């Protein structure tokens, strides 16, 4: 009888411990902040974060420093309106 009690107690403690570990792991995860900037007639080298020296873009450069930069992007079309439609409809 004592061994069954000890087994149930140990099993209960392990289940509680695993549940608490899972709860703390989930508490730290949140939705990421995503800012998608779509511009027309902007070339790869037109921003300071991609090497432009003459045109100053301090706020976009700050966003690029703190976040993620992409170096390849493929547009759905060469003009603005169809590209926006592709973005919105998939």
mmCIF file of N, CA and C in Angstrom:
data_model
loop_
_atom_site.group_PDB
_atom_site.id
_atom_site.type_symbol
_atom_site.label_atom_id
_atom_site.label_comp_id
_atom_site.label_asym_id
_atom_site.label_seq_id
_atom_site.Cartn_x
_atom_site.Cartn_y
_atom_site.Cartn_z
ATOM 1 N N UNK A 1 0.815 -1.191 0.000
ATOM 2 C CA UNK A 1 0.000 0.000 0.000
ATOM 3 C C UNK A 1 0.861 1.257 0.000
ATOM 4 N N UNK A 2 1.968 1.206 0.795
ATOM 5 C CA UNK A 2 2.852 2.364 0.841
ATOM 6 C C UNK A 2 3.528 2.597 -0.510
ATOM 7 N N UNK A 3 3.918 1.528 -1.179
ATOM 8 C CA UNK A 3 4.590 1.685 -2.469
ATOM 9 C C UNK A 3 3.648 2.277 -3.507
ATOM 10 N N UNK A 4 2.389 1.894 -3.444
ATOM 11 C CA UNK A 4 1.414 2.471 -4.377
ATOM 12 C C UNK A 4 1.223 3.961 -4.084
ATOM 13 N N UNK A 5 1.185 4.326 -2.808
ATOM 14 C CA UNK A 5 1.052 5.733 -2.424
ATOM 15 C C UNK A 5 2.258 6.536 -2.909
ATOM 16 N N UNK A 6 3.464 5.996 -2.709
ATOM 17 C CA UNK A 6 4.679 6.686 -3.154
ATOM 18 C C UNK A 6 4.709 6.826 -4.674
ATOM 19 N N UNK A 7 4.278 5.785 -5.370
ATOM 20 C CA UNK A 7 4.242 5.835 -6.833
ATOM 21 C C UNK A 7 3.280 6.925 -7.313
ATOM 22 N N UNK A 8 2.089 6.976 -6.746
ATOM 23 C CA UNK A 8 1.097 7.983 -7.148
ATOM 24 C C UNK A 8 1.588 9.385 -6.802
ATOM 25 N N UNK A 9 2.228 9.543 -5.646
ATOM 26 C CA UNK A 9 2.759 10.848 -5.247
ATOM 27 C C UNK A 9 3.853 11.299 -6.206
ATOM 28 N N UNK A 10 4.786 10.414 -6.526
ATOM 29 C CA UNK A 10 5.866 10.765 -7.452
ATOM 30 C C UNK A 10 5.323 11.091 -8.838
ATOM 31 N N UNK A 11 4.378 10.298 -9.295
ATOM 32 C CA UNK A 11 3.780 10.538 -10.606
ATOM 33 C C UNK A 11 3.050 11.880 -10.636
ATOM 34 N N UNK A 12 2.324 12.194 -9.591
ATOM 35 C CA UNK A 12 1.607 13.476 -9.517
ATOM 36 C C UNK A 12 2.574 14.647 -9.523
ATOM 37 N N UNK A 13 3.653 14.537 -8.763
ATOM 38 C CA UNK A 13 4.650 15.608 -8.731
ATOM 39 C C UNK A 13 5.308 15.796 -10.095
ATOM 40 N N UNK A 14 5.580 14.708 -10.790
ATOM 41 C CA UNK A 14 6.180 14.812 -12.118
ATOM 42 C C UNK A 14 5.224 15.468 -13.106
ATOM 43 N N UNK A 15 3.958 15.124 -13.036
ATOM 44 C CA UNK A 15 2.967 15.737 -13.932
ATOM 45 C C UNK A 15 2.848 17.228 -13.650
ATOM 46 N N UNK A 16 2.818 17.607 -12.378
ATOM 47 C CA UNK A 16 2.734 19.030 -12.015
ATOM 48 C C UNK A 16 3.978 19.767 -12.486
ATOM 49 N N UNK A 17 5.141 19.161 -12.312
ATOM 50 C CA UNK A 17 6.390 19.795 -12.740
ATOM 51 C C UNK A 17 6.417 20.013 -14.248
ATOM 52 N N UNK A 18 6.018 19.023 -15.010
ATOM 53 C CA UNK A 18 5.982 19.153 -16.472
ATOM 54 C C UNK A 18 4.974 20.221 -16.889
ATOM 55 N N UNK A 19 3.825 20.273 -16.227
ATOM 56 C CA UNK A 19 2.816 21.287 -16.552
ATOM 57 C C UNK A 19 3.333 22.687 -16.253
ATOM 58 N N UNK A 20 4.034 22.856 -15.135
ATOM 59 C CA UNK A 20 4.588 24.169 -14.801
ATOM 60 C C UNK A 20 5.679 24.584 -15.779
ATOM 61 N N UNK A 21 6.508 23.634 -16.198
ATOM 62 C CA UNK A 21 7.554 23.959 -17.172
ATOM 63 C C UNK A 21 6.937 24.371 -18.502
ATOM 64 N N UNK A 22 5.893 23.698 -18.921
ATOM 65 C CA UNK A 22 5.218 24.057 -20.167
ATOM 66 C C UNK A 22 4.544 25.409 -20.078
ATOM 67 N N UNK A 23 3.973 25.731 -18.917
ATOM 68 C CA UNK A 23 3.300 27.019 -18.744
ATOM 69 C C UNK A 23 4.298 28.165 -18.781
ATOM 70 N N UNK A 24 5.478 27.991 -18.186
ATOM 71 C CA UNK A 24 6.469 29.063 -18.217
ATOM 72 C C UNK A 24 7.053 29.225 -19.612
ATOM 73 N N UNK A 25 7.166 28.143 -20.364
ATOM 74 C CA UNK A 25 7.684 28.246 -21.733
ATOM 75 C C UNK A 25 6.698 28.981 -22.625
ATOM 76 N N UNK A 26 5.407 28.762 -22.434
ATOM 77 C CA UNK A 26 4.397 29.434 -23.248
ATOM 78 C C UNK A 26 4.209 30.889 -22.857
ATOM 79 N N UNK A 27 4.506 31.243 -21.618
ATOM 80 C CA UNK A 27 4.297 32.616 -21.160
ATOM 81 C C UNK A 27 5.224 33.592 -21.875
ATOM 82 N N UNK A 28 6.416 33.153 -22.286
ATOM 83 C CA UNK A 28 7.371 34.040 -22.925
ATOM 84 C C UNK A 28 7.127 34.258 -24.407
ATOM 85 N N UNK A 29 6.306 33.450 -25.017
ATOM 86 C CA UNK A 29 6.081 33.589 -26.448
ATOM 87 C C UNK A 29 4.922 34.530 -26.704
ATOM 88 N N UNK A 30 5.121 35.437 -27.613
ATOM 89 C CA UNK A 30 4.070 36.362 -28.007
ATOM 90 C C UNK A 30 4.044 36.493 -29.512
ATOM 91 N N UNK A 31 3.087 37.222 -29.986
ATOM 92 C CA UNK A 31 3.001 37.435 -31.425
ATOM 93 C C UNK A 31 4.109 38.395 -31.855
ATOM 94 N N UNK A 32 4.800 38.099 -32.951
ATOM 95 C CA UNK A 32 5.853 39.008 -33.408
ATOM 96 C C UNK A 32 5.247 40.253 -34.056
ATOM 97 N N UNK A 33 5.959 41.347 -33.940
ATOM 98 C CA UNK A 33 5.556 42.579 -34.617
ATOM 99 C C UNK A 33 6.134 42.555 -36.021
ATOM 100 N N UNK A 34 5.274 42.586 -37.016
ATOM 101 C CA UNK A 34 5.709 42.531 -38.408
ATOM 102 C C UNK A 34 5.287 43.816 -39.095
ATOM 103 N N UNK A 35 6.259 44.499 -39.677
ATOM 104 C CA UNK A 35 5.991 45.698 -40.471
ATOM 105 C C UNK A 35 6.418 45.382 -41.893
ATOM 106 N N UNK A 36 5.494 45.443 -42.804
ATOM 107 C CA UNK A 36 5.783 45.164 -44.207
ATOM 108 C C UNK A 36 5.655 46.481 -44.955
ATOM 109 N N UNK A 37 6.746 46.963 -45.498
ATOM 110 C CA UNK A 37 6.763 48.231 -46.225
ATOM 111 C C UNK A 37 6.862 47.915 -47.708
ATOM 112 N N UNK A 38 5.855 48.338 -48.462
ATOM 113 C CA UNK A 38 5.857 48.117 -49.906
ATOM 114 C C UNK A 38 5.913 49.475 -50.591
ATOM 115 N N UNK A 39 6.919 49.685 -51.400
ATOM 116 C CA UNK A 39 7.090 50.962 -52.096
ATOM 117 C C UNK A 39 7.133 50.728 -53.598
ATOM 118 N N UNK A 40 6.947 51.802 -54.315
ATOM 119 C CA UNK A 40 6.971 51.743 -55.770
ATOM 120 C C UNK A 40 8.255 52.415 -56.256
ATOM 121 N N UNK A 41 8.920 51.836 -57.215
ATOM 122 C CA UNK A 41 10.147 52.367 -57.818
ATOM 123 C C UNK A 41 11.278 52.549 -56.806
ATOM 124 N N UNK A 42 11.433 51.625 -55.893
ATOM 125 C CA UNK A 42 12.530 51.666 -54.930
ATOM 126 C C UNK A 42 13.491 50.545 -55.278
ATOM 127 N N UNK A 43 14.715 50.913 -55.587
ATOM 128 C CA UNK A 43 15.716 49.915 -55.944
ATOM 129 C C UNK A 43 16.412 49.344 -54.724
ATOM 130 N N UNK A 44 17.191 48.296 -54.950
ATOM 131 C CA UNK A 44 17.877 47.596 -53.862
ATOM 132 C C UNK A 44 18.840 48.517 -53.118
ATOM 133 N N UNK A 45 19.561 49.358 -53.814
ATOM 134 C CA UNK A 45 20.561 50.207 -53.179
ATOM 135 C C UNK A 45 20.071 51.591 -52.819
ATOM 136 N N UNK A 46 18.768 51.811 -52.753
ATOM 137 C CA UNK A 46 18.228 53.146 -52.494
ATOM 138 C C UNK A 46 18.052 53.468 -51.015
ATOM 139 N N UNK A 47 18.329 52.550 -50.131
ATOM 140 C CA UNK A 47 18.203 52.778 -48.695
ATOM 141 C C UNK A 47 19.574 52.733 -48.040
ATOM 142 N N UNK A 48 19.717 53.486 -46.956
ATOM 143 C CA UNK A 48 20.988 53.525 -46.249
ATOM 144 C C UNK A 48 21.413 52.175 -45.696
ATOM 145 N N UNK A 49 20.466 51.359 -45.265
ATOM 146 C CA UNK A 49 20.816 50.049 -44.703
ATOM 147 C C UNK A 49 21.359 49.093 -45.761
ATOM 148 N N UNK A 50 21.157 49.410 -47.034
ATOM 149 C CA UNK A 50 21.688 48.591 -48.124
ATOM 150 C C UNK A 50 22.846 49.270 -48.851
ATOM 151 N N UNK A 51 23.394 50.336 -48.248
ATOM 152 C CA UNK A 51 24.610 50.919 -48.788
ATOM 153 C C UNK A 51 24.498 52.289 -49.429
ATOM 154 N N UNK A 52 23.334 52.903 -49.464
ATOM 155 C CA UNK A 52 23.179 54.237 -50.057
ATOM 156 C C UNK A 52 23.902 55.267 -49.188
ATOM 157 N N UNK A 53 24.727 56.100 -49.816
ATOM 158 C CA UNK A 53 25.509 57.097 -49.088
ATOM 159 C C UNK A 53 24.881 58.487 -49.121
ATOM 160 N N UNK A 54 24.260 58.856 -50.239
ATOM 161 C CA UNK A 54 23.758 60.231 -50.388
ATOM 162 C C UNK A 54 22.366 60.437 -49.807
ATOM 163 N N UNK A 55 21.487 59.478 -49.971
ATOM 164 C CA UNK A 55 20.118 59.620 -49.470
ATOM 165 C C UNK A 55 20.078 59.074 -48.044
ATOM 166 N N UNK A 56 19.656 59.918 -47.094
ATOM 167 C CA UNK A 56 19.607 59.522 -45.689
ATOM 168 C C UNK A 56 18.229 58.951 -45.352
ATOM 169 N N UNK A 57 18.217 57.754 -44.819
ATOM 170 C CA UNK A 57 16.974 57.104 -44.384
ATOM 171 C C UNK A 57 17.171 56.586 -42.957
ATOM 172 N N UNK A 58 17.254 57.481 -41.964
ATOM 173 C CA UNK A 58 17.624 57.048 -40.609
ATOM 174 C C UNK A 58 16.595 56.141 -39.932
ATOM 175 N N UNK A 59 15.321 56.399 -40.116
ATOM 176 C CA UNK A 59 14.302 55.588 -39.433
ATOM 177 C C UNK A 59 14.220 54.177 -40.023
ATOM 178 N N UNK A 60 14.296 54.089 -41.336
ATOM 179 C CA UNK A 60 14.280 52.762 -41.968
ATOM 180 C C UNK A 60 15.564 52.007 -41.631
ATOM 181 N N UNK A 61 16.684 52.724 -41.549
ATOM 182 C CA UNK A 61 17.940 52.088 -41.154
ATOM 183 C C UNK A 61 17.855 51.555 -39.723
ATOM 184 N N UNK A 62 17.191 52.309 -38.842
ATOM 185 C CA UNK A 62 17.016 51.866 -37.461
ATOM 186 C C UNK A 62 16.137 50.613 -37.393
ATOM 187 N N UNK A 63 15.060 50.593 -38.176
ATOM 188 C CA UNK A 63 14.219 49.395 -38.234
ATOM 189 C C UNK A 63 15.015 48.194 -38.739
ATOM 190 N N UNK A 64 15.880 48.425 -39.728
ATOM 191 C CA UNK A 64 16.686 47.336 -40.287
ATOM 192 C C UNK A 64 17.704 46.822 -39.272
ATOM 193 N N UNK A 65 18.251 47.721 -38.451
ATOM 194 C CA UNK A 65 19.211 47.306 -37.425
ATOM 195 C C UNK A 65 18.557 46.451 -36.352
ATOM 196 N N UNK A 66 17.355 46.837 -35.950
ATOM 197 C CA UNK A 66 16.685 46.156 -34.845
ATOM 198 C C UNK A 66 15.921 44.913 -35.282
ATOM 199 N N UNK A 67 15.694 44.782 -36.569
ATOM 200 C CA UNK A 67 14.869 43.667 -37.028
ATOM 201 C C UNK A 67 15.591 42.770 -38.007
ATOM 202 N N UNK A 68 14.870 42.338 -38.996
ATOM 203 C CA UNK A 68 15.376 41.396 -39.985
ATOM 204 C C UNK A 68 15.354 42.052 -41.363
ATOM 205 N N UNK A 69 16.434 41.885 -42.100
ATOM 206 C CA UNK A 69 16.503 42.427 -43.462
ATOM 207 C C UNK A 69 16.473 41.285 -44.454
ATOM 208 N N UNK A 70 15.799 41.528 -45.557
ATOM 209 C CA UNK A 70 15.746 40.541 -46.631
ATOM 210 C C UNK A 70 16.498 41.084 -47.833
ATOM 211 N N UNK A 71 17.226 40.219 -48.506
ATOM 212 C CA UNK A 71 18.017 40.673 -49.647
ATOM 213 C C UNK A 71 17.462 40.177 -50.978
ATOM 214 N N UNK A 72 16.444 39.333 -50.961
ATOM 215 C CA UNK A 72 15.836 38.867 -52.208
ATOM 216 C C UNK A 72 14.320 38.954 -52.079
ATOM 217 N N UNK A 73 13.695 39.521 -53.080
ATOM 218 C CA UNK A 73 12.241 39.625 -53.097
ATOM 219 C C UNK A 73 11.797 39.570 -54.544
ATOM 220 N N UNK A 74 10.768 38.829 -54.793
ATOM 221 C CA UNK A 74 10.268 38.695 -56.153
ATOM 222 C C UNK A 74 8.869 39.267 -56.218
ATOM 223 N N UNK A 75 8.660 40.246 -57.083
ATOM 224 C CA UNK A 75 7.359 40.896 -57.224
ATOM 225 C C UNK A 75 6.479 40.090 -58.165
ATOM 226 N N UNK A 76 5.175 40.195 -57.925
ATOM 227 C CA UNK A 76 4.222 39.493 -58.771
ATOM 228 C C UNK A 76 4.095 40.107 -60.145
ATOM 229 N N UNK A 77 4.454 41.369 -60.269
ATOM 230 C CA UNK A 77 4.378 42.078 -61.544
ATOM 231 C C UNK A 77 5.361 43.238 -61.504
ATOM 232 N N UNK A 78 5.639 43.813 -62.657
ATOM 233 C CA UNK A 78 6.600 44.916 -62.712
ATOM 234 C C UNK A 78 5.974 46.263 -62.395
ATOM 235 N N UNK A 79 4.660 46.339 -62.323
ATOM 236 C CA UNK A 79 4.000 47.608 -61.995
ATOM 237 C C UNK A 79 3.268 47.473 -60.665
ATOM 238 N N UNK A 80 2.872 48.605 -60.116
ATOM 239 C CA UNK A 80 2.400 48.677 -58.740
ATOM 240 C C UNK A 80 1.087 47.941 -58.469
ATOM 241 N N UNK A 81 0.022 48.244 -59.192
ATOM 242 C CA UNK A 81 -1.309 47.717 -58.868
ATOM 243 C C UNK A 81 -1.377 46.184 -58.903
ATOM 244 N N UNK A 82 -0.870 45.518 -59.939
ATOM 245 C CA UNK A 82 -0.908 44.048 -59.907
ATOM 246 C C UNK A 82 -0.063 43.451 -58.778
ATOM 247 N N UNK A 83 1.039 44.098 -58.438
ATOM 248 C CA UNK A 83 1.855 43.601 -57.326
ATOM 249 C C UNK A 83 1.090 43.670 -56.013
ATOM 250 N N UNK A 84 0.356 44.759 -55.802
ATOM 251 C CA UNK A 84 -0.464 44.874 -54.589
ATOM 252 C C UNK A 84 -1.562 43.816 -54.570
ATOM 253 N N UNK A 85 -2.181 43.563 -55.708
ATOM 254 C CA UNK A 85 -3.227 42.533 -55.781
ATOM 255 C C UNK A 85 -2.662 41.153 -55.464
ATOM 256 N N UNK A 86 -1.474 40.863 -55.968
ATOM 257 C CA UNK A 86 -0.831 39.582 -55.680
ATOM 258 C C UNK A 86 -0.560 39.464 -54.185
ATOM 259 N N UNK A 87 -0.110 40.543 -53.565
ATOM 260 C CA UNK A 87 0.175 40.534 -52.135
ATOM 261 C C UNK A 87 -1.092 40.294 -51.319
ATOM 262 N N UNK A 88 -2.188 40.933 -51.695
ATOM 263 C CA UNK A 88 -3.427 40.831 -50.919
ATOM 264 C C UNK A 88 -4.193 39.534 -51.158
ATOM 265 N N UNK A 89 -4.092 38.978 -52.358
ATOM 266 C CA UNK A 89 -4.881 37.783 -52.664
ATOM 267 C C UNK A 89 -4.072 36.493 -52.610
ATOM 268 N N UNK A 90 -2.772 36.612 -52.633
ATOM 269 C CA UNK A 90 -1.942 35.405 -52.568
ATOM 270 C C UNK A 90 -1.617 34.944 -53.925
#
